[in-house]
Amino acid sequence: VARILEVTPEMKRKMGVSSGMELLTLPHGQQLRMDLLERFQTMATMLAVNVLGCTGTTEERAALLHKIIQIAAELKTTMGNMFGFAAVMRALELPQVSRLEQTWTALRQRHTEGAILYEKTLRPFLKSLNDGRESCPLSSTTFPHVLPLVTLLEKSSTVGEGSEPWETAEAGVEVVMFHLAAARTIAQLGGIYHSNAEGRLQGKTWGLGLYTSFLPQSIIQFHDDISDSLTNLSFLPKRIIPLSL
């Protein structure tokens, strides 16, 4: 998303943008915004289904929660991927997961450092991002926190739990203005995010299976499969529109 892939310079000229980050902020970037919402929802659903579908003991489910919390921390700190970080956090905050009281109790007892990391660091940090009280450091960010902006621009298509920060009377307008101002900055920094991502991924190799699993058609197939087999889980979002990312 930090750049537009597989398009010619002429197509870029006609679209009037130099990066995918800039395209996100424009009216003709709607398809890209919808694709990101689709990917975000599917990533969160996949993790939630893994937790809810765990048939092991409470301790084993708590260990799985701990691993997911560690993934969130790595995405935030090591990779600088705020989009992935927000998706993992959304999975943990879904009511179907957060109300697993015995599992969360076991997490606090057996993986105390993970529970503290989640409650005292990760959750407050995400809330600060959503509320517009904190920004991502430019030098280490590979994918900025675009979810509030995308959600604002595509509110009619958003599927989520609860209200957004800007829907409260206390600070709604201030939050909206912060994210709209942040959009201008994001639009101008696509090249920097791209360079940061290349630096993080330098020297790493990916198997064909892992690469394929993140392609749009694989995500669509996964979403449809779990929707068919787990129709009793009411939090599963309906697919918005086909991915074209």
Short mmCIF file of C-alpha atoms in Angstrom, two decimals:
data_model
loop_
_atom_site.label_atom_id
_atom_site.label_comp_id
_atom_site.label_asym_id
_atom_site.label_seq_id
_atom_site.Cartn_x
_atom_site.Cartn_y
_atom_site.Cartn_z
CA VAL A 1 0.00 0.00 0.00
CA ALA A 2 2.99 2.32 0.42
CA ARG A 3 3.17 2.48 -3.38
CA ILE A 4 0.98 1.57 -6.33
CA LEU A 5 2.06 -1.79 -7.72
CA GLU A 6 1.89 -3.08 -11.28
CA VAL A 7 0.80 0.16 -12.92
CA THR A 8 2.57 2.17 -15.59
CA PRO A 9 3.86 5.74 -15.13
CA GLU A 10 1.08 6.83 -17.48
CA MET A 11 -1.58 5.29 -15.24
CA LYS A 12 -0.01 6.97 -12.23
CA ARG A 13 -0.11 10.30 -14.05
CA LYS A 14 -3.79 9.86 -14.86
CA MET A 15 -4.63 8.98 -11.27
CA GLY A 16 -2.65 11.97 -10.07
CA VAL A 17 -0.91 10.19 -7.18
CA SER A 18 2.55 8.82 -6.52
CA SER A 19 1.73 6.25 -3.83
CA GLY A 20 -1.04 4.09 -2.45
CA MET A 21 -0.95 6.13 0.75
CA GLU A 22 -1.92 9.21 -1.23
CA LEU A 23 -4.61 7.29 -3.11
CA LEU A 24 -6.21 6.30 0.22
CA THR A 25 -7.10 9.92 0.91
CA LEU A 26 -8.78 10.67 -2.43
CA PRO A 27 -12.30 10.01 -3.71
CA HIS A 28 -11.09 7.62 -6.43
CA GLY A 29 -9.25 5.60 -3.76
CA GLN A 30 -12.51 4.09 -2.51
CA GLN A 31 -11.73 0.62 -3.86
CA LEU A 32 -8.39 0.59 -2.04
CA ARG A 33 -10.06 1.72 1.20
CA MET A 34 -12.69 -1.01 0.86
CA ASP A 35 -9.97 -3.57 0.20
CA LEU A 36 -8.15 -2.53 3.37
CA LEU A 37 -11.31 -2.79 5.44
CA GLU A 38 -11.89 -6.26 4.01
CA ARG A 39 -8.36 -7.35 4.81
CA PHE A 40 -8.51 -5.86 8.31
CA GLN A 41 -11.77 -7.61 9.17
CA THR A 42 -10.60 -10.94 7.79
CA MET A 43 -7.30 -10.80 9.69
CA ALA A 44 -9.12 -10.06 12.95
CA THR A 45 -11.69 -12.79 12.28
CA MET A 46 -8.99 -15.35 11.50
CA LEU A 47 -7.26 -14.76 14.84
CA ALA A 48 -10.54 -14.74 16.78
CA VAL A 49 -11.60 -18.03 15.19
CA ASN A 50 -8.26 -19.55 16.17
CA VAL A 51 -8.88 -18.62 19.81
CA LEU A 52 -12.54 -19.61 19.89
CA GLY A 53 -11.89 -22.82 18.01
CA CYS A 54 -9.16 -23.99 20.38
CA THR A 55 -10.40 -27.29 21.81
CA GLY A 56 -7.55 -27.72 24.28
CA THR A 57 -7.44 -26.86 27.94
CA THR A 58 -7.92 -23.39 29.37
CA GLU A 59 -4.15 -23.18 29.83
CA GLU A 60 -3.57 -24.02 26.17
CA ARG A 61 -6.02 -21.35 25.08
CA ALA A 62 -4.29 -18.87 27.41
CA ALA A 63 -0.96 -19.78 25.80
CA LEU A 64 -2.50 -19.03 22.40
CA LEU A 65 -3.67 -15.64 23.66
CA HIS A 66 -0.14 -14.98 24.88
CA LYS A 67 1.30 -15.73 21.45
CA ILE A 68 -1.21 -13.39 19.80
CA ILE A 69 -0.28 -10.62 22.24
CA GLN A 70 3.38 -11.19 21.37
CA ILE A 71 2.53 -10.90 17.67
CA ALA A 72 0.80 -7.57 18.35
CA ALA A 73 3.86 -6.31 20.21
CA GLU A 74 6.19 -7.37 17.38
CA LEU A 75 4.04 -5.68 14.76
CA LYS A 76 3.97 -2.48 16.81
CA THR A 77 7.60 -2.27 17.88
CA THR A 78 9.77 -4.36 15.58
CA MET A 79 7.92 -4.11 12.27
CA GLY A 80 6.24 -0.72 12.69
CA ASN A 81 3.12 -2.13 11.04
CA MET A 82 0.25 -0.28 12.72
CA PHE A 83 -2.34 -1.74 10.35
CA GLY A 84 -1.46 -5.31 11.31
CA PHE A 85 -1.14 -4.29 14.95
CA ALA A 86 -4.65 -2.83 14.96
CA ALA A 87 -6.09 -5.96 13.33
CA VAL A 88 -4.55 -8.23 15.98
CA MET A 89 -5.81 -5.96 18.74
CA ARG A 90 -9.30 -5.95 17.22
CA ALA A 91 -9.35 -9.75 17.45
CA LEU A 92 -8.42 -9.63 21.14
CA GLU A 93 -11.02 -6.97 21.86
CA LEU A 94 -13.95 -8.71 20.19
CA PRO A 95 -16.60 -9.48 22.83
CA GLN A 96 -16.54 -13.17 21.92
CA VAL A 97 -12.84 -13.27 22.89
CA SER A 98 -12.72 -10.72 25.71
CA ARG A 99 -15.49 -12.47 27.65
CA LEU A 100 -13.52 -15.73 27.96
CA GLU A 101 -13.01 -15.02 31.65
CA GLN A 102 -11.32 -18.29 32.59
CA THR A 103 -8.89 -17.97 29.70
CA TRP A 104 -7.92 -14.41 30.60
CA THR A 105 -7.54 -15.41 34.25
CA ALA A 106 -5.22 -18.24 33.20
CA LEU A 107 -3.27 -15.77 31.06
CA ARG A 108 -2.72 -13.49 34.06
CA GLN A 109 -1.64 -16.41 36.21
CA ARG A 110 0.64 -18.26 33.77
CA HIS A 111 1.76 -15.51 31.40
CA THR A 112 1.74 -12.49 33.67
CA GLU A 113 4.17 -10.48 31.55
CA GLY A 114 1.96 -10.94 28.49
CA ALA A 115 -1.16 -9.85 30.36
CA ILE A 116 0.62 -6.76 31.69
CA LEU A 117 1.97 -5.94 28.23
CA TYR A 118 -1.54 -6.13 26.78
CA GLU A 119 -3.34 -4.20 29.52
CA LYS A 120 -0.72 -1.57 30.37
CA THR A 121 1.02 -0.95 27.05
CA LEU A 122 -0.72 -2.22 23.92
CA ARG A 123 -4.31 -1.30 24.71
CA PRO A 124 -3.51 2.23 25.96
CA PHE A 125 -1.27 2.84 22.95
CA LEU A 126 -3.98 1.80 20.46
CA LYS A 127 -6.55 3.93 22.27
CA SER A 128 -4.21 6.92 22.08
CA LEU A 129 -3.79 6.37 18.34
CA ASN A 130 -7.55 6.12 17.82
CA ASP A 131 -8.24 9.16 19.99
CA GLY A 132 -5.64 11.26 18.19
CA ARG A 133 -3.45 11.71 21.25
CA GLU A 134 -0.41 9.92 19.85
CA SER A 135 1.32 9.54 16.48
CA CYS A 136 3.51 6.81 15.06
CA PRO A 137 7.25 7.59 14.89
CA LEU A 138 8.08 8.23 11.24
CA SER A 139 11.54 6.67 11.38
CA SER A 140 10.27 3.22 12.35
CA THR A 141 6.80 3.05 10.77
CA THR A 142 6.28 0.82 7.75
CA PHE A 143 2.48 1.06 7.64
CA PRO A 144 0.86 3.97 9.51
CA HIS A 145 -2.38 3.82 11.47
CA VAL A 146 -4.78 4.46 8.59
CA LEU A 147 -7.77 2.56 10.00
CA PRO A 148 -9.48 5.62 11.58
CA LEU A 149 -9.18 7.54 8.33
CA VAL A 150 -10.42 4.63 6.21
CA THR A 151 -13.31 4.06 8.62
CA LEU A 152 -14.24 7.74 8.55
CA LEU A 153 -14.27 7.88 4.76
CA GLU A 154 -16.16 4.60 4.34
CA LYS A 155 -18.39 4.73 7.40
CA SER A 156 -21.45 3.37 5.58
CA SER A 157 -19.56 0.16 4.75
CA THR A 158 -17.81 -0.37 8.06
CA VAL A 159 -18.65 -3.46 10.09
CA GLY A 160 -17.51 -3.21 13.68
CA GLU A 161 -18.31 -3.42 17.35
CA GLY A 162 -19.33 -0.36 19.36
CA SER A 163 -18.84 3.31 18.57
CA GLU A 164 -15.80 5.09 17.20
CA PRO A 165 -13.89 7.76 19.19
CA TRP A 166 -15.26 10.57 17.00
CA GLU A 167 -18.87 9.55 17.75
CA THR A 168 -18.68 10.77 21.34
CA ALA A 169 -19.79 14.26 22.27
CA GLU A 170 -16.72 14.92 24.41
CA ALA A 171 -14.02 14.98 21.74
CA GLY A 172 -15.64 13.91 18.48
CA VAL A 173 -14.75 16.94 16.34
CA GLU A 174 -11.20 17.12 17.65
CA VAL A 175 -10.59 13.45 16.83
CA VAL A 176 -11.98 13.84 13.32
CA MET A 177 -9.82 16.89 12.68
CA PHE A 178 -6.71 15.09 13.96
CA HIS A 179 -7.18 12.13 11.61
CA LEU A 180 -7.99 14.35 8.63
CA ALA A 181 -4.83 16.36 9.30
CA ALA A 182 -2.86 13.12 9.65
CA ALA A 183 -4.17 12.05 6.26
CA ARG A 184 -2.34 14.96 4.61
CA THR A 185 0.91 13.85 6.21
CA ILE A 186 0.38 10.18 5.31
CA ALA A 187 -0.33 11.12 1.69
CA GLN A 188 3.06 12.84 1.43
CA LEU A 189 5.15 10.14 3.08
CA GLY A 190 4.45 7.03 1.00
CA GLY A 191 8.06 6.86 -0.15
CA ILE A 192 9.39 6.93 3.41
CA TYR A 193 7.04 4.15 4.54
CA HIS A 194 8.12 2.13 1.52
CA SER A 195 11.80 2.60 2.37
CA ASN A 196 11.18 1.66 6.01
CA ALA A 197 9.37 -1.51 4.94
CA GLU A 198 12.18 -2.49 2.59
CA GLY A 199 14.65 -2.05 5.43
CA ARG A 200 12.63 -4.28 7.76
CA LEU A 201 12.23 -7.00 5.14
CA GLN A 202 15.79 -6.93 3.82
CA GLY A 203 17.38 -10.36 3.86
CA LYS A 204 14.14 -12.17 4.65
CA THR A 205 12.77 -14.84 2.36
CA TRP A 206 9.20 -16.05 2.07
CA GLY A 207 7.94 -19.47 1.10
CA LEU A 208 5.41 -19.71 -1.70
CA GLY A 209 2.74 -20.93 0.71
CA LEU A 210 3.09 -17.93 3.02
CA TYR A 211 3.12 -15.51 0.09
CA THR A 212 0.03 -17.11 -1.44
CA SER A 213 -1.89 -16.98 1.83
CA PHE A 214 -1.83 -13.17 1.75
CA LEU A 215 -3.04 -12.80 -1.83
CA PRO A 216 -6.54 -11.29 -2.22
CA GLN A 217 -8.09 -14.46 -3.60
CA SER A 218 -6.77 -16.48 -0.65
CA ILE A 219 -8.26 -14.01 1.83
CA ILE A 220 -11.61 -14.11 0.04
CA GLN A 221 -11.59 -17.92 0.06
CA PHE A 222 -10.70 -18.00 3.75
CA HIS A 223 -13.50 -15.57 4.61
CA ASP A 224 -16.05 -17.57 2.64
CA ASP A 225 -14.89 -20.87 4.16
CA ILE A 226 -15.19 -19.75 7.77
CA SER A 227 -18.49 -18.00 7.05
CA ASP A 228 -19.89 -21.28 5.71
CA SER A 229 -18.57 -23.48 8.52
CA LEU A 230 -19.06 -21.12 11.48
CA THR A 231 -22.36 -19.43 10.71
CA ASN A 232 -23.24 -19.42 14.41
CA LEU A 233 -20.53 -16.84 15.13
CA SER A 234 -22.45 -13.59 14.78
CA PHE A 235 -19.34 -11.40 14.75
CA LEU A 236 -18.20 -12.69 11.36
CA PRO A 237 -18.42 -9.69 9.01
CA LYS A 238 -20.10 -9.97 5.67
CA ARG A 239 -17.72 -9.56 2.76
CA ILE A 240 -17.91 -5.96 1.59
CA ILE A 241 -16.84 -6.14 -2.04
CA PRO A 242 -14.27 -8.25 -3.90
CA LEU A 243 -10.66 -7.41 -3.15
CA SER A 244 -8.64 -5.89 -5.93
CA LEU A 245 -5.51 -5.07 -3.92
#
